[in-house]
Amino acid sequence: MSGTFGGIELGKRSLMAHTQQITTAGHNISNKDVEGFSRQRVSVKTFDPLDRPDLSRAETPGQIGQGTIVESVNRVRDEMLDQRIVAQQNQESYWETRSKYYTMLEQIYNEPDDVSIRSTMDKFWTSWQELSLHPESQAAREAVVSRGQSLVNSIRNRDLSLTGVGNLLNSDIEANVEQLNNYANQIAELNGEIVRSRGLGDNPNDLLDRRDLLVDKLSKIANITTDQRDNDEFMVHLDGHILVQGGVARNFEVVAQTDNNGYSKVVWADTKEKVSVTGGSLGALIELRDVDVRNEIQSLNTMTMNFADLVNDVHRNAVGANNVTGLDFFVQQPFVENTLGNYDRDGDGVEDHSYIFRFTGTNALKPQEQIGIEGSMTFSAPSGLVQVAYHPTDTVEDVINRINDSNTEVKAYLDRNNSLVLKATTAQAMENPDFVIRHVEDSGHFLVGYAGILNASGEQGAYDFAQANAVNALNQNAQFAVSPVENPSTYIAINEQITKDVLSVAAAYADHTGTAANGDARAAVEIASIRNTKVMIGRQRTFDDYFADSVTHVGLMGEQAETNMLSQNAIMDDLRGLRESISGVNLDEELADIMKFQHGYNAAAKFVTVIDQMLDTVINRLGV
C-alpha cells in the first residue's frame, strides 16, 4: 500500500518532469540558429503503480498510481526524408558547380570581336586574298605576317585561358578531397561516441545532429548513401564502396598524372584504385576537368594543328618573292626526332611505337567516281577498333563521308592533288596519345591499290602504331608526317625566317625554271580557299563549322547546367522546407510550451505544499 510520504514522492517526480520539459524547451530556443540542430521533445510516461498483479496487493480495486517520469528526450527527425535529401543533394551541388564553371568558359569564348580567334582568322584569310591580287606587293606580305601573328596570339590566349580554368579545377578537386576526408574522419569519430553513449543507455541527440550535418555536407561533395545496421553501426557508401563503417573511415588521395597535363588523379588511399565519383561538387569538378575542359583544349588543338598543317603543306611547296621555297609558314614541333616516327613509349631504351599524324595516298581520286570494289576498313576508335565498309556502287566521296561519320579517331579528305589523306584526331582516352594514327587496315583494295596508302590488304598488311617502323606497311610512295608535340596551341608561332624577311611569304608555284612567274598567285589563292574547304577539323568539316560548333556547344552546355541547377534548387528548397517544418525550432511554439510546463510545475508545487501541510497536521498536531 502507499506509504506516508508517497504523495511527496509523486509531487517530486512531477516537478522533475516539468523541469526537464522546461529545460528542453530552453535548449531548443538557445540552439535555434545552430546549423543542423533538430528540436527535441521530452517523452513522459506514468510511473509504475504500487499494486501489481505479480506482487502481494491490498484488497483494493484498481492500482495506486505514483505520478509521472521522464522516459526519454528525443529529437524530432524524419529519417526517410533525411535519406532522400542526402540522395538528392549531390545533384544540386553537381549542377551548381557545372553552372559556375561554364560561366567562366562562356566568358572565354565571348571575346571582343577584334581579338577573337574567329575574327583574327578571317583577317588572316583576307590578307591572303589581298596577296593573291597583288602577288609582288611587300605590303601585302607584311599584312599576312602581321595578321598571322595576331591569330597566333589569339590562339595562345584562348589556350592560356582554358588551361587556367583546368588548373583552377585541379586545385578545387584537391581541396574537395581534403574536405571529404575531413568529414569522413569526423563522422567515424562521432560514430564511436554515439555507440558508447547508447551503450550507457543515453540518447545522444546533439551528437546525432552533428553527424547528420556532416553527412549533409559530405553529400554535397560526392554521391554518397547511408545505411544503419541493426547493431547500431552507421555506414556511408560511395559508388558501391564503403567510405565510413562505424568508427573506421577510408580516405582519398590525389596522385599527379603524366598523361593529363600533370593533373591529379583521385584514388583510394589504401588500395590506390581510381575513385569513381559521379555526383556532388567533386564529381562535377573531375568531369569538368577531365572531359569538358579537356575536350575544349583538344578541340582548339585539333583546329590549330590542322590549320597549321594545311597552310604549311601549301606554303612549303610554293615560292616566295625572294625565290625561297621549302619553308613552313607556321612552326611545328615534331613529337620525335626520328623521321619514321619511332618512339620508346615504355622508356626501356628500345623504340617500340610509331607516332605518325598523317598519311597521304599516291593516287589522284575523283570524288564522284564509283570505286567498283568491295571491302571493309578498320580504324582505331576511342575504345577498340571500328570497321567501315565500302561497296562497288559507292563513290569516293561516299567512302570519305562514311569514314568521317563513323566513331573513329581518324579523319579523311582529298587534298589539293585529290590524293586521299588520313589524319589522326585527338584521343578520347587519356592513355592514348593525341594526333597519332593507331591502326589502319583494309580487307579489300580501297586503301591499297585504289588510294595508294597501304602496301597490302588484310591483317598482314595493316598499319599498327604499337611497333617500331610501322610505316613499312605504307605504300613506298605514300607520304606521311610525324606527330606533333602535344598541345600545339601553346607553341604555335610563325616561322622566324619569314618574320625576318617577309619576302619569304610564298604566293606562287615555281615554273620550269624553279622561280615564280610574274603575277603568279596560285599558292596565295589556294591558302585563302582553305577557309571554306572541307578539311575535317575533328568532326567539323570546315573552319567556319568549327567556330560555329565550338561557341554553340559551350553556350548549350552552360544553358543545360543553369536549367538543371534551377530545377534541383527548386526540388531541394521543397525538401529542406519540409524538413524545417518537422525539425526546425519555432519560437512561438517553444514559448507556448514553456508557459504550459510552467503552469504544470506550479500545480505540482502546490500539490507538494498541500501534502506537506497534511503531513504537518498528522505529525505535529494529531493527538495534541
Coordinates of C-alpha atoms in Angstrom, one line a residue, residues 128-541:
W128 CA 46.0 36.0 -98.4
Q129 CA 43.2 37.1 -100.7
E130 CA 44.8 40.5 -100.9
L131 CA 48.2 38.9 -101.6
S132 CA 46.6 36.9 -104.4
L133 CA 45.5 40.2 -106.0
H134 CA 49.0 41.8 -105.6
P135 CA 51.5 38.9 -105.5
E136 CA 54.5 41.2 -105.9
S137 CA 53.5 43.5 -103.1
Q138 CA 55.7 43.6 -100.0
A139 CA 53.0 45.4 -98.0
A140 CA 50.5 42.6 -98.7
R141 CA 53.1 40.1 -97.4
E142 CA 53.6 42.3 -94.3
A143 CA 49.9 42.2 -93.7
V144 CA 49.9 38.4 -94.0
V145 CA 52.7 38.1 -91.4
S146 CA 51.1 40.7 -89.0
R147 CA 47.6 39.2 -89.2
G148 CA 49.2 35.7 -88.8
Q149 CA 50.9 36.9 -85.6
S150 CA 47.6 38.3 -84.3
L151 CA 45.9 34.9 -85.0
V152 CA 48.8 33.1 -83.2
N153 CA 48.3 35.4 -80.2
S154 CA 44.6 34.8 -80.1
I155 CA 45.0 31.0 -80.2
R156 CA 47.6 31.2 -77.4
N157 CA 45.5 33.4 -75.3
R158 CA 42.5 31.0 -75.5
D159 CA 44.7 28.1 -74.7
L160 CA 46.1 30.0 -71.7
S161 CA 42.6 30.8 -70.5
L162 CA 41.4 27.2 -70.9
T163 CA 44.5 25.9 -69.2
G164 CA 43.9 28.4 -66.3
V165 CA 40.4 27.0 -65.8
G166 CA 41.8 23.5 -65.8
N167 CA 44.4 24.5 -63.2
L168 CA 41.6 26.1 -61.1
L169 CA 39.5 22.9 -61.4
N170 CA 42.5 20.8 -60.3
S171 CA 43.0 23.0 -57.2
D172 CA 39.3 22.7 -56.4
I173 CA 39.5 18.9 -56.7
E174 CA 42.4 18.7 -54.3
A175 CA 40.5 21.0 -51.8
N176 CA 37.3 18.9 -52.1
V177 CA 39.3 15.7 -51.5
E178 CA 40.8 17.2 -48.3
Q179 CA 37.4 18.3 -47.2
L180 CA 35.8 15.0 -47.9
N181 CA 38.5 13.2 -45.9
N182 CA 37.9 15.6 -43.0
Y183 CA 34.1 15.0 -43.0
A184 CA 34.6 11.2 -43.3
N185 CA 37.0 11.1 -40.3
Q186 CA 34.7 13.3 -38.2
I187 CA 31.7 11.0 -38.9
A188 CA 33.8 8.0 -37.9
E189 CA 34.8 9.7 -34.7
L190 CA 31.2 10.6 -33.9
N191 CA 30.1 7.1 -34.6
G192 CA 32.3 5.8 -31.8
E193 CA 31.0 8.4 -29.4
I194 CA 27.3 7.7 -30.3
V195 CA 27.8 3.9 -29.8
R196 CA 29.4 4.5 -26.4
S197 CA 26.6 6.9 -25.4
R198 CA 23.9 4.5 -26.4
G199 CA 25.7 1.6 -24.7
L200 CA 25.2 3.6 -21.4
G201 CA 21.5 3.9 -22.1
D202 CA 21.7 7.6 -23.2
N203 CA 20.1 9.2 -26.2
P204 CA 22.8 11.3 -27.9
N205 CA 20.6 13.8 -29.7
D206 CA 23.2 16.5 -30.2
L207 CA 25.8 14.0 -31.4
L208 CA 23.3 12.6 -33.9
D209 CA 22.5 16.1 -35.2
R210 CA 26.2 16.8 -35.7
R211 CA 26.6 13.6 -37.6
D212 CA 23.6 14.3 -39.8
L213 CA 25.0 17.7 -40.6
L214 CA 28.3 16.2 -41.6
V215 CA 26.5 13.7 -43.8
D216 CA 24.6 16.6 -45.4
K217 CA 27.9 18.4 -46.2
L218 CA 29.5 15.2 -47.4
S219 CA 26.6 14.5 -49.8
K220 CA 27.3 17.9 -51.4
I221 CA 30.8 16.7 -52.3
A222 CA 30.0 13.2 -53.5
N223 CA 27.1 10.9 -54.4
I224 CA 27.0 9.0 -51.1
T225 CA 24.3 6.8 -49.5
T226 CA 23.9 5.9 -45.8
D227 CA 23.0 2.7 -44.0
Q228 CA 22.2 1.9 -40.4
R229 CA 22.8 -1.7 -39.3
D230 CA 20.8 -3.5 -36.6
N231 CA 23.8 -3.4 -34.3
D232 CA 23.8 0.4 -34.5
E233 CA 26.7 0.5 -36.9
F234 CA 26.4 3.6 -39.2
M235 CA 27.8 3.3 -42.7
V236 CA 28.5 5.6 -45.6
H237 CA 28.8 4.2 -49.1
L238 CA 30.2 5.8 -52.3
D239 CA 29.6 4.1 -55.6
G240 CA 29.3 0.7 -54.0
H241 CA 32.4 1.1 -51.9
I242 CA 32.5 1.7 -48.1
L243 CA 33.6 5.1 -47.2
V244 CA 32.8 5.0 -43.4
Q245 CA 32.0 1.9 -41.4
G246 CA 31.4 2.5 -37.7
G247 CA 34.5 4.1 -36.3
V248 CA 36.6 3.5 -39.4
A249 CA 36.9 5.9 -42.3
R250 CA 38.6 5.4 -45.7
N251 CA 40.3 8.4 -47.2
F252 CA 41.0 9.6 -50.7
E253 CA 44.4 10.6 -52.1
V254 CA 45.5 12.8 -55.1
V255 CA 48.2 11.5 -57.3
A256 CA 49.7 13.5 -60.2
Q257 CA 49.3 12.1 -63.7
T258 CA 51.8 12.4 -66.5
D259 CA 49.1 11.8 -69.2
N260 CA 46.7 14.6 -68.2
N261 CA 48.8 17.8 -68.0
G262 CA 50.1 16.7 -64.6
Y263 CA 46.6 17.0 -63.1
S264 CA 45.8 15.0 -60.0
K265 CA 44.0 11.6 -60.1
V266 CA 41.8 10.8 -57.2
V267 CA 42.4 7.3 -55.7
W268 CA 41.6 5.4 -52.6
A269 CA 44.4 5.9 -50.1
D270 CA 44.5 2.3 -49.1
T271 CA 44.2 0.4 -52.4
K272 CA 45.4 3.2 -54.8
E273 CA 42.5 2.3 -57.1
K274 CA 40.9 5.2 -59.1
V275 CA 37.8 6.6 -57.4
S276 CA 34.6 6.8 -59.3
V277 CA 32.6 9.9 -58.3
T278 CA 29.6 10.7 -60.4
G279 CA 27.8 13.3 -58.3
G280 CA 28.4 16.2 -56.0
S281 CA 30.9 19.0 -56.4
L282 CA 33.8 16.6 -56.6
G283 CA 32.2 14.6 -59.4
A284 CA 31.4 17.7 -61.3
L285 CA 34.9 19.1 -60.9
I286 CA 36.5 15.9 -62.1
E287 CA 34.2 15.7 -65.1
L288 CA 34.7 19.3 -66.0
R289 CA 38.5 19.0 -65.9
D290 CA 38.9 15.6 -67.5
V291 CA 36.0 15.8 -70.0
D292 CA 34.7 19.3 -70.7
V293 CA 37.8 21.5 -70.4
R294 CA 40.0 18.7 -71.9
N295 CA 37.6 18.5 -74.9
E296 CA 37.7 22.2 -75.4
I297 CA 41.5 22.2 -75.3
Q298 CA 41.6 19.2 -77.6
S299 CA 39.2 20.9 -80.0
L300 CA 41.4 24.0 -80.0
N301 CA 44.5 21.8 -80.6
T302 CA 42.8 20.0 -83.4
M303 CA 41.9 23.3 -85.2
T304 CA 45.4 24.6 -84.6
M305 CA 47.1 21.5 -85.8
N306 CA 45.0 21.1 -88.9
F307 CA 45.2 24.8 -89.7
A308 CA 49.0 25.0 -89.4
D309 CA 49.4 21.7 -91.3
L310 CA 47.2 22.8 -94.2
V311 CA 48.8 26.2 -94.6
N312 CA 52.3 24.7 -94.3
D313 CA 51.5 22.0 -96.9
V314 CA 50.9 24.7 -99.5
H315 CA 53.5 27.1 -98.4
R316 CA 56.4 24.8 -98.3
N317 CA 55.7 23.8 -101.9
A318 CA 55.4 27.4 -103.0
V319 CA 58.0 30.1 -103.8
G320 CA 58.4 33.4 -102.1
A321 CA 59.2 36.7 -103.8
N322 CA 62.9 36.1 -102.9
N323 CA 62.7 32.7 -104.7
V324 CA 63.0 30.9 -101.3
T325 CA 61.0 27.7 -101.1
G326 CA 60.5 24.8 -98.7
L327 CA 59.6 27.0 -95.8
D328 CA 56.8 26.2 -93.4
F329 CA 54.7 29.3 -92.6
F330 CA 54.0 28.1 -89.0
V331 CA 56.4 26.4 -86.7
Q332 CA 55.5 22.8 -86.0
Q333 CA 57.3 20.8 -83.3
P334 CA 57.5 17.0 -84.1
F335 CA 57.0 14.8 -81.1
V336 CA 60.0 12.7 -82.0
E337 CA 63.2 13.5 -84.0
N338 CA 63.1 10.1 -85.7
T339 CA 61.9 10.7 -89.3
L340 CA 60.0 7.4 -89.2
G341 CA 58.2 8.4 -86.1
N342 CA 59.7 5.7 -83.9
Y343 CA 59.3 6.3 -80.2
D344 CA 60.3 4.5 -77.0
R345 CA 56.9 4.6 -75.2
D346 CA 57.7 2.4 -72.2
G347 CA 61.0 4.1 -71.5
D348 CA 63.1 0.9 -71.6
G349 CA 65.6 2.3 -74.2
V350 CA 64.1 0.4 -77.2
E351 CA 61.8 2.1 -79.7
D352 CA 58.6 0.2 -79.7
H353 CA 55.9 2.6 -81.2
S354 CA 55.4 4.7 -84.3
Y355 CA 53.9 8.2 -83.8
I356 CA 52.5 9.3 -87.2
F357 CA 50.0 12.0 -87.7
R358 CA 49.1 12.0 -91.4
F359 CA 49.1 9.6 -94.4
T360 CA 48.7 10.8 -98.0
G361 CA 48.0 8.4 -100.8
T362 CA 49.8 8.2 -104.1
N363 CA 46.8 8.2 -106.5
A364 CA 44.6 11.1 -107.6
L365 CA 41.0 10.2 -107.0
K366 CA 37.8 11.6 -108.5
P367 CA 35.2 12.4 -105.7
Q368 CA 32.1 11.4 -107.7
E369 CA 33.6 8.3 -109.3
Q370 CA 32.2 4.9 -108.2
I371 CA 35.0 2.8 -106.7
G372 CA 33.8 -0.6 -108.1
I373 CA 35.4 -2.6 -105.3
E374 CA 34.2 -4.0 -102.0
G375 CA 35.7 -4.5 -98.6
S376 CA 35.9 -3.2 -95.1
M377 CA 38.4 -0.8 -93.5
T378 CA 39.4 -0.9 -89.8
F379 CA 40.4 2.1 -87.8
S380 CA 41.3 2.9 -84.2
A381 CA 38.4 4.2 -82.1
P382 CA 38.0 5.7 -78.6
S383 CA 37.7 2.1 -77.4
G384 CA 38.9 -0.7 -79.6
L385 CA 38.5 -0.7 -83.4
V386 CA 35.7 0.3 -85.8
Q387 CA 35.0 -1.2 -89.2
V388 CA 33.9 1.0 -92.1
A389 CA 32.5 -1.0 -95.1
Y390 CA 32.6 0.1 -98.7
H391 CA 30.7 -1.2 -101.8
P392 CA 31.2 -1.2 -105.6
T393 CA 28.5 1.4 -106.1
D394 CA 29.9 3.8 -103.6
T395 CA 31.6 7.0 -104.8
V396 CA 34.9 8.2 -103.3
E397 CA 33.1 10.9 -101.6
D398 CA 30.6 8.4 -100.1
V399 CA 33.5 6.4 -98.6
I400 CA 35.2 9.5 -97.2
N401 CA 32.0 10.7 -95.6
R402 CA 31.4 7.2 -94.1
I403 CA 34.9 7.3 -92.5
N404 CA 34.3 10.8 -91.1
D405 CA 30.8 9.9 -89.8
S406 CA 32.0 6.8 -88.0
N407 CA 33.2 6.7 -84.4
T408 CA 36.9 6.6 -85.4
E409 CA 39.8 8.7 -84.3
V410 CA 40.9 9.0 -88.0
K411 CA 39.5 11.5 -90.4
A412 CA 39.7 11.6 -94.2
Y413 CA 39.6 14.1 -97.1
L414 CA 41.1 14.8 -100.5
D415 CA 44.0 17.3 -100.7
R416 CA 44.7 19.8 -103.5
N417 CA 46.0 17.0 -105.7
N418 CA 42.9 14.9 -105.0
S419 CA 45.0 12.4 -103.1
L420 CA 43.3 10.6 -100.1
V421 CA 44.6 12.0 -96.7
L422 CA 44.1 10.2 -93.4
K423 CA 44.7 12.3 -90.3
A424 CA 44.6 11.4 -86.6
T425 CA 42.5 13.3 -84.2
T426 CA 42.9 13.9 -80.5
A427 CA 42.3 10.8 -78.4
Q428 CA 39.3 10.4 -76.1
A429 CA 41.1 8.1 -73.7
M430 CA 43.9 9.7 -71.7
E431 CA 46.1 6.6 -72.1
N432 CA 46.2 7.2 -75.9
P433 CA 48.3 9.9 -77.5
D434 CA 46.8 12.8 -79.4
F435 CA 47.3 13.1 -83.2
V436 CA 48.6 9.6 -83.6
I437 CA 47.2 7.1 -86.1
R438 CA 47.0 3.9 -84.1
H439 CA 45.5 1.4 -86.6
V440 CA 44.6 1.3 -90.3
E441 CA 43.6 -1.9 -92.1
D442 CA 41.7 -2.8 -95.3
S443 CA 40.3 -6.2 -96.1
G444 CA 39.9 -5.1 -99.8
H445 CA 41.8 -2.7 -102.0
F446 CA 40.4 0.8 -101.4
L447 CA 43.3 1.9 -99.2
V448 CA 45.8 -0.3 -101.1
G449 CA 45.8 -0.1 -104.9
Y450 CA 43.0 2.4 -105.3
A451 CA 44.1 5.2 -102.9
G452 CA 47.8 4.0 -102.6
I453 CA 48.2 4.3 -98.9
L454 CA 48.8 0.7 -97.7
N455 CA 51.1 -1.9 -99.2
A456 CA 48.8 -4.9 -98.8
S457 CA 45.3 -6.0 -97.8
G458 CA 44.2 -7.9 -94.7
E459 CA 45.6 -8.2 -91.3
Q460 CA 49.2 -8.9 -92.5
G461 CA 49.2 -5.6 -94.4
A462 CA 47.7 -3.5 -91.6
Y463 CA 49.4 -0.4 -90.1
D464 CA 49.6 -0.6 -86.3
F465 CA 51.4 2.0 -84.2
A466 CA 52.4 -0.5 -81.5
Q467 CA 55.7 -1.3 -83.2
A468 CA 58.7 0.5 -84.5
N469 CA 59.0 1.1 -88.3
A470 CA 55.2 0.7 -88.6
V471 CA 55.4 2.9 -91.7
N472 CA 56.8 -0.1 -93.6
A473 CA 53.1 -1.1 -94.0
L474 CA 52.6 2.0 -96.2
N475 CA 52.9 2.2 -99.9
Q476 CA 56.5 3.1 -100.6
N477 CA 55.5 6.3 -102.4
A478 CA 52.9 7.3 -99.8
Q479 CA 53.7 10.4 -97.8
F480 CA 53.5 10.6 -94.0
A481 CA 54.1 13.2 -91.3
V482 CA 55.4 12.7 -87.8
S483 CA 53.0 13.5 -84.9
P484 CA 53.5 16.9 -83.2
V485 CA 54.2 17.7 -79.6
E486 CA 51.0 17.7 -77.6
N487 CA 49.0 20.9 -77.3
P488 CA 50.2 22.7 -80.4
S489 CA 48.0 25.7 -79.5
T490 CA 50.5 26.5 -76.7
Y491 CA 53.6 26.8 -79.0
I492 CA 52.2 27.7 -82.5
A493 CA 54.3 30.5 -84.0
I494 CA 55.2 32.0 -87.4
N495 CA 58.5 30.8 -88.8
E496 CA 61.3 33.1 -87.7
Q497 CA 62.8 33.1 -91.2
I498 CA 59.5 34.6 -92.5
T499 CA 59.2 37.2 -89.8
K500 CA 62.8 38.4 -90.6
D501 CA 62.2 38.6 -94.3
V502 CA 58.5 39.0 -95.3
L503 CA 59.5 38.4 -99.0
S504 CA 59.8 34.7 -97.9
V505 CA 56.0 34.6 -97.8
A506 CA 55.2 32.4 -100.8
A507 CA 52.3 33.3 -103.1
A508 CA 53.3 31.4 -106.3
Y509 CA 54.4 28.0 -107.5
A510 CA 57.7 27.6 -109.2
D511 CA 57.8 27.2 -113.0
H512 CA 60.1 25.1 -115.1
T513 CA 63.0 27.4 -114.2
G514 CA 62.5 26.9 -110.5
T515 CA 61.3 30.5 -109.9
A516 CA 58.0 32.2 -109.6
A517 CA 56.5 33.7 -112.8
N518 CA 55.4 37.4 -112.6
G519 CA 51.8 37.7 -111.5
D520 CA 51.5 34.1 -110.3
A521 CA 49.4 33.9 -107.1
R522 CA 48.2 30.3 -107.2
A523 CA 49.6 29.4 -103.8
A524 CA 48.0 32.5 -102.2
V525 CA 44.6 31.6 -103.8
E526 CA 45.0 28.0 -102.5
I527 CA 45.7 29.1 -99.0
A528 CA 42.9 31.6 -99.0
S529 CA 40.5 28.9 -100.2
I530 CA 41.3 26.7 -97.2
R531 CA 38.8 28.8 -95.2
N532 CA 35.8 27.1 -96.8
T533 CA 37.3 23.8 -97.9
K534 CA 36.2 20.5 -96.4
V535 CA 39.4 19.7 -94.4
M536 CA 37.8 17.7 -91.5
I537 CA 38.8 19.5 -88.3
G538 CA 37.7 16.7 -86.0
R539 CA 34.0 16.3 -86.6
Q540 CA 33.7 19.7 -88.2
R541 CA 34.2 19.8 -91.9

